[in-house]
mmCIF file of C-alpha atoms in Angstrom:
data_model
loop_
_atom_site.group_PDB
_atom_site.id
_atom_site.type_symbol
_atom_site.label_atom_id
_atom_site.label_comp_id
_atom_site.label_asym_id
_atom_site.label_seq_id
_atom_site.Cartn_x
_atom_site.Cartn_y
_atom_site.Cartn_z
ATOM 1 C CA MET A 1 66.322 135.396 63.148
ATOM 2 C CA SER A 2 64.755 132.570 65.007
ATOM 3 C CA SER A 3 61.113 131.806 64.123
ATOM 4 C CA ALA A 4 60.611 130.079 67.457
ATOM 5 C CA PHE A 5 58.418 132.807 68.920
ATOM 6 C CA GLU A 6 54.644 132.638 69.097
ATOM 7 C CA PRO A 7 51.852 134.158 71.179
ATOM 8 C CA GLY A 8 51.103 132.330 74.376
ATOM 9 C CA MET A 9 54.767 131.587 75.304
ATOM 10 C CA SER A 10 55.377 132.538 78.936
ATOM 11 C CA ARG A 11 57.970 132.607 81.685
ATOM 12 C CA GLU A 12 58.025 133.485 85.373
ATOM 13 C CA LEU A 13 60.678 135.012 87.623
ATOM 14 C CA THR A 14 60.626 135.050 91.445
ATOM 15 C CA VAL A 15 62.905 137.287 93.565
ATOM 16 C CA VAL A 16 63.084 138.532 97.113
ATOM 17 C CA SER A 17 63.189 142.311 97.298
ATOM 18 C CA THR A 18 66.166 143.794 99.116
ATOM 19 C CA GLN A 19 67.224 147.204 100.488
ATOM 20 C CA GLN A 20 68.845 148.053 97.147
ATOM 21 C CA ASP A 21 65.413 147.771 95.530
ATOM 22 C CA SER A 22 64.068 150.611 97.675
ATOM 23 C CA ALA A 23 62.481 153.688 96.106
ATOM 24 C CA ARG A 24 64.606 155.636 98.636
ATOM 25 C CA SER A 25 67.715 154.607 96.806
ATOM 26 C CA PHE A 26 66.526 156.793 93.888
ATOM 27 C CA TYR A 27 65.630 159.797 96.054
ATOM 28 C CA SER A 28 65.861 160.306 99.802
ATOM 29 C CA ASN A 29 62.362 161.596 100.320
ATOM 30 C CA LEU A 30 60.628 158.508 98.887
ATOM 31 C CA PRO A 31 59.134 155.646 100.841
ATOM 32 C CA ASP A 32 61.321 152.704 101.801
ATOM 33 C CA VAL A 33 59.358 150.198 99.663
ATOM 34 C CA PHE A 34 59.960 148.261 96.450
ATOM 35 C CA ALA A 35 60.630 150.852 93.715
ATOM 36 C CA THR A 36 58.796 151.265 90.432
ATOM 37 C CA PRO A 37 62.051 151.259 88.380
ATOM 38 C CA CYS A 38 62.968 147.915 89.981
ATOM 39 C CA LEU A 39 59.589 146.513 89.089
ATOM 40 C CA GLY A 40 60.130 147.658 85.464
ATOM 41 C CA GLY A 41 63.575 146.079 85.502
ATOM 42 C CA LEU A 42 62.229 142.718 86.606
ATOM 43 C CA MET A 43 59.595 142.909 83.898
ATOM 44 C CA GLU A 44 62.294 143.613 81.289
ATOM 45 C CA ARG A 45 64.506 140.847 82.671
ATOM 46 C CA VAL A 46 61.866 138.068 82.570
ATOM 47 C CA SER A 47 60.899 139.014 79.057
ATOM 48 C CA ALA A 48 64.541 139.128 77.907
ATOM 49 C CA GLU A 49 65.117 135.699 79.507
ATOM 50 C CA LEU A 50 62.179 134.208 77.567
ATOM 51 C CA ILE A 51 63.604 135.553 74.339
ATOM 52 C CA ASP A 52 67.210 134.551 75.083
ATOM 53 C CA GLU A 53 66.325 130.871 75.289
ATOM 54 C CA ARG A 54 65.379 130.951 71.624
ATOM 55 C CA LEU A 55 67.780 133.354 69.950
ATOM 56 C CA ASN A 56 70.203 132.371 67.203
ATOM 57 C CA PRO A 57 73.931 132.981 67.864
ATOM 58 C CA GLY A 58 74.793 136.673 67.522
ATOM 59 C CA GLU A 59 71.271 137.858 68.329
ATOM 60 C CA GLN A 60 70.141 139.848 71.355
ATOM 61 C CA SER A 61 67.055 141.812 72.251
ATOM 62 C CA VAL A 62 66.462 145.364 73.297
ATOM 63 C CA GLY A 63 63.454 146.930 74.984
ATOM 64 C CA ILE A 64 61.713 149.603 72.946
ATOM 65 C CA SER A 65 58.727 150.441 75.099
ATOM 66 C CA MET A 66 56.963 149.681 78.397
ATOM 67 C CA ASN A 67 53.584 150.891 79.665
ATOM 68 C CA LEU A 68 53.774 150.058 83.343
ATOM 69 C CA SER A 69 51.226 150.493 86.149
ATOM 70 C CA HIS A 70 52.567 150.034 89.692
ATOM 71 C CA LEU A 71 49.360 149.108 91.553
ATOM 72 C CA ALA A 72 50.417 148.495 95.191
ATOM 73 C CA ALA A 73 53.344 149.049 97.525
ATOM 74 C CA THR A 74 55.483 146.089 98.551
ATOM 75 C CA PRO A 75 57.478 146.031 101.822
ATOM 76 C CA LEU A 76 61.176 145.205 101.341
ATOM 77 C CA GLY A 77 61.939 141.559 102.064
ATOM 78 C CA MET A 78 58.765 140.248 100.351
ATOM 79 C CA THR A 79 58.950 137.755 97.516
ATOM 80 C CA ILE A 80 57.896 139.149 94.157
ATOM 81 C CA ARG A 81 56.726 136.981 91.246
ATOM 82 C CA VAL A 82 56.659 138.423 87.675
ATOM 83 C CA ARG A 83 54.999 136.607 84.779
ATOM 84 C CA THR A 84 55.451 137.555 81.096
ATOM 85 C CA GLU A 85 53.481 136.244 78.112
ATOM 86 C CA VAL A 86 54.076 136.891 74.423
ATOM 87 C CA THR A 87 50.921 138.435 72.979
ATOM 88 C CA ALA A 88 52.143 139.346 69.512
ATOM 89 C CA VAL A 89 54.984 138.514 67.118
ATOM 90 C CA GLU A 90 55.563 140.883 64.211
ATOM 91 C CA GLY A 91 58.849 139.836 62.576
ATOM 92 C CA ARG A 92 61.578 140.852 64.992
ATOM 93 C CA LYS A 93 59.193 142.779 67.271
ATOM 94 C CA LEU A 94 57.684 140.893 70.255
ATOM 95 C CA THR A 95 54.933 142.285 72.525
ATOM 96 C CA PHE A 96 54.488 141.002 76.105
ATOM 97 C CA LYS A 97 51.755 141.209 78.725
ATOM 98 C CA LEU A 98 53.179 141.260 82.224
ATOM 99 C CA GLU A 99 51.792 140.859 85.751
ATOM 100 C CA ALA A 100 53.607 141.106 89.088
ATOM 101 C CA PHE A 101 52.523 139.896 92.513
ATOM 102 C CA ASP A 102 53.974 140.136 96.003
ATOM 103 C CA GLU A 103 53.011 137.661 98.714
ATOM 104 C CA VAL A 104 49.693 139.395 99.268
ATOM 105 C CA GLU A 105 48.361 140.934 96.075
ATOM 106 C CA LYS A 106 48.892 141.988 92.463
ATOM 107 C CA ILE A 107 51.391 144.844 92.458
ATOM 108 C CA GLY A 108 51.851 145.680 88.804
ATOM 109 C CA GLU A 109 50.972 145.121 85.171
ATOM 110 C CA ALA A 110 52.578 146.215 81.955
ATOM 111 C CA THR A 111 52.751 145.913 78.207
ATOM 112 C CA HIS A 112 56.338 145.648 77.037
ATOM 113 C CA VAL A 113 57.810 145.560 73.516
ATOM 114 C CA ARG A 114 61.236 144.100 72.604
ATOM 115 C CA PHE A 115 63.038 143.990 69.324
ATOM 116 C CA ILE A 116 65.480 141.237 68.246
ATOM 117 C CA ILE A 117 68.744 142.664 66.968
ATOM 118 C CA ALA A 118 72.028 141.551 65.404
ATOM 119 C CA ALA A 119 74.437 142.242 68.241
ATOM 120 C CA ASP A 120 77.420 143.084 66.032
ATOM 121 C CA LYS A 121 75.502 145.698 64.011
ATOM 122 C CA PHE A 122 73.926 147.249 67.105
ATOM 123 C CA ASN A 123 77.286 147.446 68.930
ATOM 124 C CA ALA A 124 78.913 149.033 65.952
ATOM 125 C CA LYS A 125 76.274 151.762 65.911
ATOM 126 C CA VAL A 126 76.674 152.398 69.591
ATOM 127 C CA ALA A 127 80.470 152.626 69.221
ATOM 128 C CA GLU A 128 80.065 155.104 66.337
ATOM 129 C CA LYS A 129 77.744 157.209 68.443
ATOM 130 C CA ALA A 130 80.252 157.205 71.326
ATOM 131 C CA LYS A 131 82.953 158.417 68.969
ATOM 132 C CA LYS A 132 80.696 161.301 67.835
ATOM 133 C CA SER A 133 80.131 162.419 71.419
ATOM 134 C CA GLN A 134 83.913 162.537 72.025
ATOM 135 C CA THR A 135 84.427 164.795 69.051
ATOM 136 C CA ALA A 136 81.423 167.058 69.604
ATOM 137 C CA PRO A 137 82.219 170.702 70.488
#
């Protein structure tokens, strides 16, 4: 595993929200605004991007937890900026502090934990689990 991770490392991601990011795409009786699952996805993405830049060949990362607060609604079409910062490194486990903003205000914050994995071992376990589900009664 790479030892290139340390607290204070950060990265930002900026996107424009689209209709496919709408809460209504998850359920018809929800507001037509930027959805909480999409906010969480952007937070996971920017954290994974920060890690990916420093992984050794054959390594990937997986999210293992996220404590997310969606603080304000964002109209579709607005630009959203998400910032992640490494707050702790414990071996292969990295903890991140995240904040998200639209063009007007802070819209979210989260604590997110990712774990660095050996892709081949992880994929072998997933394949074995898939086999078990095909043979289950």
